[in-house]
PDB file of C-alpha atoms in Angstrom:
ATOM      1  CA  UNK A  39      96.893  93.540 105.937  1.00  0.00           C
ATOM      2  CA  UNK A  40      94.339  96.377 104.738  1.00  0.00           C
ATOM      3  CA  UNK A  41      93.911  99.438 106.808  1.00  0.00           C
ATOM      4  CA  UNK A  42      95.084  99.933 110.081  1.00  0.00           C
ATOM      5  CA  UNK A  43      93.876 103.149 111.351  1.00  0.00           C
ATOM      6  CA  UNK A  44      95.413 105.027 114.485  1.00  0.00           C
ATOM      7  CA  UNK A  45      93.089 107.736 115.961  1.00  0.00           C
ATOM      8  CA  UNK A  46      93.650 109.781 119.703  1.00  0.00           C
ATOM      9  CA  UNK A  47      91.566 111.718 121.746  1.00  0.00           C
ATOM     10  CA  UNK A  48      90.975 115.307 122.377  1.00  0.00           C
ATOM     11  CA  UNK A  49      94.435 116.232 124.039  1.00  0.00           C
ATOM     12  CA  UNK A  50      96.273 112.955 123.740  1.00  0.00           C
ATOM     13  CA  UNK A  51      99.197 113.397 121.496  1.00  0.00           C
ATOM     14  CA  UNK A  52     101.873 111.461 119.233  1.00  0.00           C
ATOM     15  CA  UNK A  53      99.437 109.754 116.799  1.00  0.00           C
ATOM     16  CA  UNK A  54     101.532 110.866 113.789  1.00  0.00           C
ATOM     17  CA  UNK A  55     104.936 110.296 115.294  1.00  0.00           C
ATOM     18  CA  UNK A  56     103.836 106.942 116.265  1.00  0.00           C
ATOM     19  CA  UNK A  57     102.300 106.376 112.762  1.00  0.00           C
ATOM     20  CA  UNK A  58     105.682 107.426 111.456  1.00  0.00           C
ATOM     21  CA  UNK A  59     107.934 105.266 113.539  1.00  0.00           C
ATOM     22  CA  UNK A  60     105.736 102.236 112.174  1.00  0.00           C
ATOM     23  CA  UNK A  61     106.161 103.037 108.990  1.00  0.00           C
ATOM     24  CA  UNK A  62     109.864 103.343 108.916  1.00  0.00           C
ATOM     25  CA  UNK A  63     109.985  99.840 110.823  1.00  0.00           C
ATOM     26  CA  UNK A  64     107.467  98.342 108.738  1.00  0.00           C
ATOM     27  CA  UNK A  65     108.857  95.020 107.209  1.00  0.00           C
ATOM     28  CA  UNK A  66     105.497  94.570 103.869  1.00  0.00           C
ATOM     29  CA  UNK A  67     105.050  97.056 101.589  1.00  0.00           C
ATOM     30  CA  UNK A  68     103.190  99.953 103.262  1.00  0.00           C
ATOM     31  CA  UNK A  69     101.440 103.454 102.400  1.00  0.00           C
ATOM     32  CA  UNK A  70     101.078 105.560 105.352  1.00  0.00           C
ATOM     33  CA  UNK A  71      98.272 108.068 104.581  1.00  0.00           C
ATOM     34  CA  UNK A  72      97.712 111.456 106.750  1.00  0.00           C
ATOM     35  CA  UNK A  73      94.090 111.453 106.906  1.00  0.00           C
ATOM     36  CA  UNK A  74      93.987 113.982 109.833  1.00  0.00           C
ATOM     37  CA  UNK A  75      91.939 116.951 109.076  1.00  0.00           C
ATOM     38  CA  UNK A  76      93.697 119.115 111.014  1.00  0.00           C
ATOM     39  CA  UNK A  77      96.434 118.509 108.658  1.00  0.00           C
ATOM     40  CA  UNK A  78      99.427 116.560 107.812  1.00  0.00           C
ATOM     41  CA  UNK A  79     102.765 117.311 109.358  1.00  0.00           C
ATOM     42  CA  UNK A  80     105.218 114.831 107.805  1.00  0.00           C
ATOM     43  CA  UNK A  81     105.988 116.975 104.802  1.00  0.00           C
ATOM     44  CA  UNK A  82     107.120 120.250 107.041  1.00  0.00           C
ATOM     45  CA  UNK A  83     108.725 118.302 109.866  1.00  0.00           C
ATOM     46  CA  UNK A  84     110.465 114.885 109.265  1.00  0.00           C
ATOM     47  CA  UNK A  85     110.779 115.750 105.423  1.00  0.00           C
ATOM     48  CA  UNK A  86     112.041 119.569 105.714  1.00  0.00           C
ATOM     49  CA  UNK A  87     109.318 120.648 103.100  1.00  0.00           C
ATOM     50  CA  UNK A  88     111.969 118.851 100.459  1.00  0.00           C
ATOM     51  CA  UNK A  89     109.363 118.627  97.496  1.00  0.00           C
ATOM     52  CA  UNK A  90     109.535 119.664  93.907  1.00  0.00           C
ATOM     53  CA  UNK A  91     105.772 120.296  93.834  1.00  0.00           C
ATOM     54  CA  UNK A  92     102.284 120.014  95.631  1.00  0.00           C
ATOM     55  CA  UNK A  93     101.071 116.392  96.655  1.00  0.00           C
ATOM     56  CA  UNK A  94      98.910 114.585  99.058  1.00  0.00           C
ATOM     57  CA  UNK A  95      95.914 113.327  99.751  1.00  0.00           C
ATOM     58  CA  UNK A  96      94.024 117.308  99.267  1.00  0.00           C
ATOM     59  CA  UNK A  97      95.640 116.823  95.353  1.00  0.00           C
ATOM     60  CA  UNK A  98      93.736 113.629  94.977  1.00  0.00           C
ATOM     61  CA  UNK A  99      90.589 115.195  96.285  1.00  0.00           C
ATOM     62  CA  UNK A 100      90.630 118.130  94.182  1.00  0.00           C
ATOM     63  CA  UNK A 101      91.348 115.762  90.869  1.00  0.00           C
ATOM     64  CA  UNK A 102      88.558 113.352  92.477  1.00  0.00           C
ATOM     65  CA  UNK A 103      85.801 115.728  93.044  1.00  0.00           C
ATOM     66  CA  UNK A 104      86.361 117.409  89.534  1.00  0.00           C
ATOM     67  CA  UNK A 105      86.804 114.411  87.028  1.00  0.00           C
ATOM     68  CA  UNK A 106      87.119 111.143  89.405  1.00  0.00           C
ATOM     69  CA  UNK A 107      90.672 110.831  88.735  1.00  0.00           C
ATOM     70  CA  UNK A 108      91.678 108.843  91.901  1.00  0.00           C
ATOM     71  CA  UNK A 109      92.621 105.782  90.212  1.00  0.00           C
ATOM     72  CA  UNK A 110      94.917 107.476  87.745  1.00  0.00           C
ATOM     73  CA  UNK A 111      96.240 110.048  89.635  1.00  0.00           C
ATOM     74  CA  UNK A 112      96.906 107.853  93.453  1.00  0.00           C
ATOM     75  CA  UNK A 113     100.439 106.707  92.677  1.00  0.00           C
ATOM     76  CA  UNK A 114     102.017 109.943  91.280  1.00  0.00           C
ATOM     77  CA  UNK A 115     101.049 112.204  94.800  1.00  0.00           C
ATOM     78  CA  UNK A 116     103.218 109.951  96.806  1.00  0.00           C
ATOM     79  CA  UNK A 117     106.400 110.341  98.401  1.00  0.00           C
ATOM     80  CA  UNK A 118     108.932 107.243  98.693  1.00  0.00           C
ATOM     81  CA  UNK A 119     110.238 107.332 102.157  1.00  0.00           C
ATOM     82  CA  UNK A 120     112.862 104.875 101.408  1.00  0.00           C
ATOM     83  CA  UNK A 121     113.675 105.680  97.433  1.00  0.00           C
ATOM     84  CA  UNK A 122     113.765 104.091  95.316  1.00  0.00           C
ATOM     85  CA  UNK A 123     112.758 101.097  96.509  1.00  0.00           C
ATOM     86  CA  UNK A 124     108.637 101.910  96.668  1.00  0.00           C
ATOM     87  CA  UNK A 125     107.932  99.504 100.060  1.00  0.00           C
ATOM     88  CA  UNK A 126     107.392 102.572 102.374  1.00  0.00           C
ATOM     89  CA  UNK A 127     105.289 105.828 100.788  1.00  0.00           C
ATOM     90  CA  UNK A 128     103.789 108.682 102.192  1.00  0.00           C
ATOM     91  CA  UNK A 129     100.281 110.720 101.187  1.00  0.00           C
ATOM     92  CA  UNK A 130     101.031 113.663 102.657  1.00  0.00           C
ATOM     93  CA  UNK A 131      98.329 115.272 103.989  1.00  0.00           C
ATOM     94  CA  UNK A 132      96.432 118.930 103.458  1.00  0.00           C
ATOM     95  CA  UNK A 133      98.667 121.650 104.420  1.00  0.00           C
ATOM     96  CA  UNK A 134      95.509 124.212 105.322  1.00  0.00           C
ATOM     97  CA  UNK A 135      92.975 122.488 107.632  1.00  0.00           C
ATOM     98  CA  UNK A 136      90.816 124.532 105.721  1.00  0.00           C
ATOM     99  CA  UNK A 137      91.215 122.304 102.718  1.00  0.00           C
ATOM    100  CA  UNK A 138      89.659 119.603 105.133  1.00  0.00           C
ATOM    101  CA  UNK A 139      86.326 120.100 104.178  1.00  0.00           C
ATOM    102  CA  UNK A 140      86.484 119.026 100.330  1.00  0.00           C
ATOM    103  CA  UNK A 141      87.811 115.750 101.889  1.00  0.00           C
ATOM    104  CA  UNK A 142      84.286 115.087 103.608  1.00  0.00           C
ATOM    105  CA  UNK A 143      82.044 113.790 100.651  1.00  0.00           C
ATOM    106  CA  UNK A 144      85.389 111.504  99.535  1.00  0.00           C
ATOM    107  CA  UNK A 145      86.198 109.680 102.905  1.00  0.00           C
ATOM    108  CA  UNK A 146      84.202 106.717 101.878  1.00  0.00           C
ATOM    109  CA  UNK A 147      85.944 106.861  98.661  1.00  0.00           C
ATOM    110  CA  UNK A 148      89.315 107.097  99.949  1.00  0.00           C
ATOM    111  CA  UNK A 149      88.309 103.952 102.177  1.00  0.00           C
ATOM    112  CA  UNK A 150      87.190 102.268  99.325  1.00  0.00           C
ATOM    113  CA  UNK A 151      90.260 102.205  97.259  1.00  0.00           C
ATOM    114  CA  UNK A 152      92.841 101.897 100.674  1.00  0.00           C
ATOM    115  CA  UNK A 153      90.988  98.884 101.174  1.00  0.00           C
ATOM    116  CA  UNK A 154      91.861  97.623  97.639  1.00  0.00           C
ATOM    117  CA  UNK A 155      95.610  98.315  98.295  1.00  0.00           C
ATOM    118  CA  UNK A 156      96.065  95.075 100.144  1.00  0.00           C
ATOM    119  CA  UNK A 157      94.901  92.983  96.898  1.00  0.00           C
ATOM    120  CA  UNK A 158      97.068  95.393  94.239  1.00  0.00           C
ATOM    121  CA  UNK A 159     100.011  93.846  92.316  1.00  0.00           C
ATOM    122  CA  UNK A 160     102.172  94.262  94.729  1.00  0.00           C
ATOM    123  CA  UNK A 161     100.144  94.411  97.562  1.00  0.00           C
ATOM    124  CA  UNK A 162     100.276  97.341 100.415  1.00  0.00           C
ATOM    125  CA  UNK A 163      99.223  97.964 103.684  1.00  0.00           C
ATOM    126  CA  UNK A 164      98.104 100.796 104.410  1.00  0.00           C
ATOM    127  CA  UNK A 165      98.725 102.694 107.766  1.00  0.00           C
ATOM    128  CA  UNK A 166      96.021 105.608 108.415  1.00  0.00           C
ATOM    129  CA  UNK A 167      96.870 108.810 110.410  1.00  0.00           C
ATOM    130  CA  UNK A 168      93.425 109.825 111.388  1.00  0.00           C
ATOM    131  CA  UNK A 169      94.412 112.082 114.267  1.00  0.00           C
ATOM    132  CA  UNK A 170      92.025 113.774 117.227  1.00  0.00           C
ATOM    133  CA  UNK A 171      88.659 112.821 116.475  1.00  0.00           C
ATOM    134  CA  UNK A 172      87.768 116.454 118.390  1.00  0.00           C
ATOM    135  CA  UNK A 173      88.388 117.793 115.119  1.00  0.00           C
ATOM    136  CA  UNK A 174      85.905 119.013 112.586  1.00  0.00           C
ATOM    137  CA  UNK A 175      85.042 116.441 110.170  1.00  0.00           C
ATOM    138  CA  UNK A 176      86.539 113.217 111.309  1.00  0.00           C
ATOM    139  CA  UNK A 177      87.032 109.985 108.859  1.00  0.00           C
ATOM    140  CA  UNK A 178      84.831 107.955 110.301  1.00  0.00           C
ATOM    141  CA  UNK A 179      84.323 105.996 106.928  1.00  0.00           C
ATOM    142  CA  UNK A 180      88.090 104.886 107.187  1.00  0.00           C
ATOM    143  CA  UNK A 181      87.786 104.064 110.497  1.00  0.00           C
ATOM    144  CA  UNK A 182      84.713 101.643 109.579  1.00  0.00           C
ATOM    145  CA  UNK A 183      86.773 100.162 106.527  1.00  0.00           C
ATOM    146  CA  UNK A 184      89.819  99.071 109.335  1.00  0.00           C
ATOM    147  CA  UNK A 185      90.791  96.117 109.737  1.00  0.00           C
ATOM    148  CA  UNK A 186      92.353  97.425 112.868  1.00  0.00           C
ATOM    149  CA  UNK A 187      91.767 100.328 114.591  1.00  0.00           C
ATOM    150  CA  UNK A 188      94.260 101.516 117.240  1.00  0.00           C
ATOM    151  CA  UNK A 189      93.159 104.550 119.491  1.00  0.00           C
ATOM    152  CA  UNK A 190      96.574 105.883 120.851  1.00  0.00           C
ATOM    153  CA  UNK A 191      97.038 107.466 124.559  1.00  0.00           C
ATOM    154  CA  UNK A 192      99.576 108.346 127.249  1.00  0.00           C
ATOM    155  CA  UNK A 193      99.246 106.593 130.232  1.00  0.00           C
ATOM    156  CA  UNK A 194      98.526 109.497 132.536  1.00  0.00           C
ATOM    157  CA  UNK A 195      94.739 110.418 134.104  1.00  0.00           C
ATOM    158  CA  UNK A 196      93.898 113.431 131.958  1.00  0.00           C
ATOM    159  CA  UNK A 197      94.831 111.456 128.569  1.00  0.00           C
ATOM    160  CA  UNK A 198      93.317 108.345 130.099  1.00  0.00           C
ATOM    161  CA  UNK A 199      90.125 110.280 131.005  1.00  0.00           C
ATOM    162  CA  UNK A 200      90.002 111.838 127.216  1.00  0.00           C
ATOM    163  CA  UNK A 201      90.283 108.420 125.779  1.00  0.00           C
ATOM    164  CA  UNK A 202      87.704 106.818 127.677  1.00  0.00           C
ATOM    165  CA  UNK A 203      85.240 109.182 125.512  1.00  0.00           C
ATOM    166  CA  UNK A 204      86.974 108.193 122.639  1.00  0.00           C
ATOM    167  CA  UNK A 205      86.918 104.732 123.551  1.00  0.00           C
ATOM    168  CA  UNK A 206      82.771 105.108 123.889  1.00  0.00           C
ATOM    169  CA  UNK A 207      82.501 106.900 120.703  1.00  0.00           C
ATOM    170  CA  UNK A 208      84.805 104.635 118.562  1.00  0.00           C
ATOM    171  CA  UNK A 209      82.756 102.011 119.565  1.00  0.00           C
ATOM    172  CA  UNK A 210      78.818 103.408 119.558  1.00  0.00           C
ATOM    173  CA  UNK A 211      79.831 104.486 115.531  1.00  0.00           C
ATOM    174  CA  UNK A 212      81.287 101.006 114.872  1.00  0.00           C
ATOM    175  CA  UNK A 213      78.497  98.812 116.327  1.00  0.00           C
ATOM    176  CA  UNK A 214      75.974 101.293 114.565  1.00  0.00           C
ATOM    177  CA  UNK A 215      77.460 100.629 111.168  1.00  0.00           C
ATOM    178  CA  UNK A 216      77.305  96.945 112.132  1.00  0.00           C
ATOM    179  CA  UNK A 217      81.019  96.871 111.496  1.00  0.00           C
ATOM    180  CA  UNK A 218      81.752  92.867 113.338  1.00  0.00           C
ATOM    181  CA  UNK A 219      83.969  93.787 116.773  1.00  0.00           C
ATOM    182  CA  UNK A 220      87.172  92.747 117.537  1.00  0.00           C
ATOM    183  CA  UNK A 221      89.388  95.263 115.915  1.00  0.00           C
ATOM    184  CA  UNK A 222      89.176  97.770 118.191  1.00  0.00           C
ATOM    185  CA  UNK A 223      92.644  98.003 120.667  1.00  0.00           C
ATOM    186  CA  UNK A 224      94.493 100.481 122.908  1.00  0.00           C
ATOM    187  CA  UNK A 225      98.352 101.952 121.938  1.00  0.00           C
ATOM    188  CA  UNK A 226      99.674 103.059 124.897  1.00  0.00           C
ATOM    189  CA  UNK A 227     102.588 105.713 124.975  1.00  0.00           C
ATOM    190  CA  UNK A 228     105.224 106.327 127.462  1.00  0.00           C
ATOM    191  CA  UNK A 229     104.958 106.372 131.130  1.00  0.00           C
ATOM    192  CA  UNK A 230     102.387 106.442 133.767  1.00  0.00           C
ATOM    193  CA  UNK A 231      99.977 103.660 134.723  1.00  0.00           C
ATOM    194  CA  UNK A 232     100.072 100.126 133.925  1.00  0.00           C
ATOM    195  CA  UNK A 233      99.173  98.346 130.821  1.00  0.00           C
ATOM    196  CA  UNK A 234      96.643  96.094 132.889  1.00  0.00           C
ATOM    197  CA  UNK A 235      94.697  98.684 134.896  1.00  0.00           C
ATOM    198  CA  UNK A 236      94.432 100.682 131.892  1.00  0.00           C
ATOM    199  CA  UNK A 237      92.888  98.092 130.278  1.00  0.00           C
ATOM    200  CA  UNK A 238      90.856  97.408 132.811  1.00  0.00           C
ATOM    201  CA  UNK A 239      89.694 100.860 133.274  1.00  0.00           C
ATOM    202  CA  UNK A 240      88.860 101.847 130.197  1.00  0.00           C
ATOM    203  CA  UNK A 241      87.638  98.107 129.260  1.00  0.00           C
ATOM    204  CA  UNK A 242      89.624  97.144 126.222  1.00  0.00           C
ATOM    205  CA  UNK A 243      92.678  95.338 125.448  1.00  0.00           C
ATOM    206  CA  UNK A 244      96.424  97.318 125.043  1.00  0.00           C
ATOM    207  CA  UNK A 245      97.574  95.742 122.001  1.00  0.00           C
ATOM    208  CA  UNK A 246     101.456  97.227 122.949  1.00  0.00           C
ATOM    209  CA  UNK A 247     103.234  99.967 124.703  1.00  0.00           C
ATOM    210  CA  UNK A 248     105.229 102.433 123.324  1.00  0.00           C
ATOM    211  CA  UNK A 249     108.727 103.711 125.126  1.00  0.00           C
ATOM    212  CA  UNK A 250     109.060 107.619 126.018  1.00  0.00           C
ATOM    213  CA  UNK A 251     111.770 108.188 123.910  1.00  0.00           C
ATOM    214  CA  UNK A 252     112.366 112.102 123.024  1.00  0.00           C
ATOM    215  CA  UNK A 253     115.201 111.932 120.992  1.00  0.00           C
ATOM    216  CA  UNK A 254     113.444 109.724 118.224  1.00  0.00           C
ATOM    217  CA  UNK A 255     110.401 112.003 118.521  1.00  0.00           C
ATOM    218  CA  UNK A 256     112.510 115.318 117.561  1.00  0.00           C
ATOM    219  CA  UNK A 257     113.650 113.543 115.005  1.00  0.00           C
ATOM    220  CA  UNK A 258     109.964 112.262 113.550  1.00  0.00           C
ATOM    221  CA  UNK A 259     108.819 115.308 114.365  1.00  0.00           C
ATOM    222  CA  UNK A 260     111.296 117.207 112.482  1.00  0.00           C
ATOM    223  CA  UNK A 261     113.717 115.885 110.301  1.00  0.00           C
ATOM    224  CA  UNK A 262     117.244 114.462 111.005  1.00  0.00           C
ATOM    225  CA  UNK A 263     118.320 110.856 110.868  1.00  0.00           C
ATOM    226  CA  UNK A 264     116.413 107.980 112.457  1.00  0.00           C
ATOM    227  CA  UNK A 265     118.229 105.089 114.279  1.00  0.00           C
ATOM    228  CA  UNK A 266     116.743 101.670 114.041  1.00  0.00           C
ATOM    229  CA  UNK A 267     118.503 100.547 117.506  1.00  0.00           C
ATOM    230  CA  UNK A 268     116.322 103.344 119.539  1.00  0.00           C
ATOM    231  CA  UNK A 269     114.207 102.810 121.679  1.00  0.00           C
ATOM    232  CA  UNK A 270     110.936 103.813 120.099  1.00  0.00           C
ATOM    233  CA  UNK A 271     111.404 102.376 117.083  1.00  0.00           C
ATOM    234  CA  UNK A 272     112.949  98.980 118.006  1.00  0.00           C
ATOM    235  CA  UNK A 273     108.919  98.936 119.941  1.00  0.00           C
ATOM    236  CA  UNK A 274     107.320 100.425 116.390  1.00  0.00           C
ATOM    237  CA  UNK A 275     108.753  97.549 114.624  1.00  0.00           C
ATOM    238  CA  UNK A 276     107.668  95.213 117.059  1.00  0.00           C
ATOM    239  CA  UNK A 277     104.501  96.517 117.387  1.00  0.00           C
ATOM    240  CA  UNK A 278     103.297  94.808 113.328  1.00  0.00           C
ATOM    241  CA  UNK A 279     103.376  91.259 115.238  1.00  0.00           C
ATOM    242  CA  UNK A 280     100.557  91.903 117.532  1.00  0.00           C
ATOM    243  CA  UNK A 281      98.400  94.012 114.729  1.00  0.00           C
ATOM    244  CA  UNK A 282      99.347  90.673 112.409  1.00  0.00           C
ATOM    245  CA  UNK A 283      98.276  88.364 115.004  1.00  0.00           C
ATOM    246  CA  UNK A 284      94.606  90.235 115.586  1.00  0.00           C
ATOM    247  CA  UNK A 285      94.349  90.518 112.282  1.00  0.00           C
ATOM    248  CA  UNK A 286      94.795  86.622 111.530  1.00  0.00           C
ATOM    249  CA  UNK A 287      92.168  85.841 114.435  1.00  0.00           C
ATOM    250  CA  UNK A 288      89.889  88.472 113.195  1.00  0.00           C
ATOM    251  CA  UNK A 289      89.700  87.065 110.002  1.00  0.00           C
ATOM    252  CA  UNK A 290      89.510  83.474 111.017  1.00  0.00           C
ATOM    253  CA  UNK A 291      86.542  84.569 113.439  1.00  0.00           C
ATOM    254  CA  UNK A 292      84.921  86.273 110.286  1.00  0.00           C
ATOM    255  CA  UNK A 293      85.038  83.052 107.851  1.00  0.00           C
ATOM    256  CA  UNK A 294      83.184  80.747 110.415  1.00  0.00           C
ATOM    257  CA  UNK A 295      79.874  79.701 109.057  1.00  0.00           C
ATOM    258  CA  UNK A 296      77.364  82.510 109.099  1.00  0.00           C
ATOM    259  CA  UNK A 297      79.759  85.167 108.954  1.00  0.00           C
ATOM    260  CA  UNK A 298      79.361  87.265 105.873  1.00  0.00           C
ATOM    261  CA  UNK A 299      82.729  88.785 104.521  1.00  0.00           C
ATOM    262  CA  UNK A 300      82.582  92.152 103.205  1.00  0.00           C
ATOM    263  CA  UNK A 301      82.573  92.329  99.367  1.00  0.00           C
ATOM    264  CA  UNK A 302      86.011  92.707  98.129  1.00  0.00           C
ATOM    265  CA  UNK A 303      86.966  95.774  96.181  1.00  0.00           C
ATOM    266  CA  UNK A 304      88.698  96.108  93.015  1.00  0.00           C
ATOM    267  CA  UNK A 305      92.258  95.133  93.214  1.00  0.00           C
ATOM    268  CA  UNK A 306      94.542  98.500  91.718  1.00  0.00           C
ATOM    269  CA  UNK A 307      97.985  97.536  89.846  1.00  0.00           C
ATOM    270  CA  UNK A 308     100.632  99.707  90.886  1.00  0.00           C
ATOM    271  CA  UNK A 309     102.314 101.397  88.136  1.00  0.00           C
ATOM    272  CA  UNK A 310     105.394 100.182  87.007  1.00  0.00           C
ATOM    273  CA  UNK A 311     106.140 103.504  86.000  1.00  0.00           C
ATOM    274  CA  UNK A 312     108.200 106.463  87.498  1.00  0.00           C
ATOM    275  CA  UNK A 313     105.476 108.513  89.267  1.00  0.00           C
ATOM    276  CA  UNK A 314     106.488 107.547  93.036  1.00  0.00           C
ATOM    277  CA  UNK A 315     109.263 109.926  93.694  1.00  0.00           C
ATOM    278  CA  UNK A 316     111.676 110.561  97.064  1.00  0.00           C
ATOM    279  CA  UNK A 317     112.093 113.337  98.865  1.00  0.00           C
ATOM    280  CA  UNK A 318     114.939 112.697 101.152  1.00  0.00           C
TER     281      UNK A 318
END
């Protein structure tokens, strides 16, 4: 399925718990990737810190930017969230937002070789946490390379009136990369207003809603053990038929006559190996 890339607003939370609960529910093989320069969370909360080593995405952009080692080095920084059984893995992200800004120059590159993931041997999808683009360097590259992009909100007026920037923004950077439409959708999560007047306000289609279910979000947030019969993550499981569905039409809009399809990267073989290793 390529990248899908989740992104919030300035203020609107629960990009990486929701990123998380997809992952876990996720039924193809799938790398979720903490792109957020802010920095990653996953590794201090839902993990514990349980690691024999440093690893993550600011790893692969120190070994990048001083020999190019991206393609030999990608497999061994992630951590199987479901060992061994490599379908679900994590790239942790940088653990000092300060470390954000050697990941700048490599965004496109990192998009480049995500976008390859889907035609490896085995294939993965790969699930982007890009976080608040209010932040300081934002990946707009990856957010360009999406298949599909979802921009996640609660349902109240102050997150609602943060999006609608977003919203704006996502969209004035995509059409001026001449990146073809349709990919762009709304997450909504929790309570507040309904799916169709937020639509309607903020002019673009809620691809799902999301319960408000604490209990699951402690848990994501920081460590303990998840329950496939909650709430929140029945709805995160659910929620890969929709992105599937867009997908599909997206692509069949794209290979009508005329349409040009975007040159296909090099397909990476994952390694057979030990290098993938779990920390839970």
């Amino acid at each position: 399925m390529a990248i899908i890339a989740l992104v919030s607003a300035k203020g609107s939370p629960g990009v990486t718990t929701t990123a998380l609960a997809a992952a876990l529910s996720w039924h193809r093989r799938l790398v979720l990737a903490e792109c957020d320069p802010a920095g990653g969370s996953i590794l201090a909360g839902y993990l514990g810190g349980a690691l024999d080593g440093p690893r993550g995405i600011g790893e692969l952009a120190v070994g990048e930017l001083r020999d190019g080692s991206l393609e030999s080095t990608f497999w061994s920084q992630l951590v199987d969230l479901d060992a061994p059984r490599r379908e679900r893995l994590l790239l942790p992200g940088v653990v000092d937002p300060a470390q954000a800004g050697s990941l700048v120059p490599l965004w496109q590159r990192f998009a480049d070789y995500f976008t390859g993931l889907e035609r490896g041997v085995p294939p993965y999808d790969v699930l982007v946490d890009c976080g608040r683009l209010a932040v300081g360097g934002p990946p707009w590259p990856l957010l360009r390379a999406a298949a599909v992009v979802l921009l996640v909100t609660r349902a109240h007026l102050p997150d609602l009136s943060a999006t609608r920037a977003t919203v704006r923004a996502v969209e004035r950077d995509l059409t001026e990369h001449r990146v073809p439409p349709g990919n762009l959708r709304l997450l909504v999560v929790g309570d507040g207003h309904g799916t169709s007047e937020i639509s309607k306000v903020l002019r673009l289609p809620v691809i799902a809603r999301l319960p408000h279910d604490p209990r699951t979000a402690e848990v994501l947030a920081h460590g303990g053990t998840v329950r496939a019969n909650r709430p929140l993550m029945r709805a995160a499981g659910a929620l890969e038929v929709p992105v599937r569905a867009l997908l599909d039409r997206r692509r069949a809009r794209l290979a009508w006559p005329g349409a040009t399809p975007a040159r296909p990267a090099s397909a990476p073989i994952v390694p057979t190996a030990p290098g993938v290793s779990g920390a839970v």
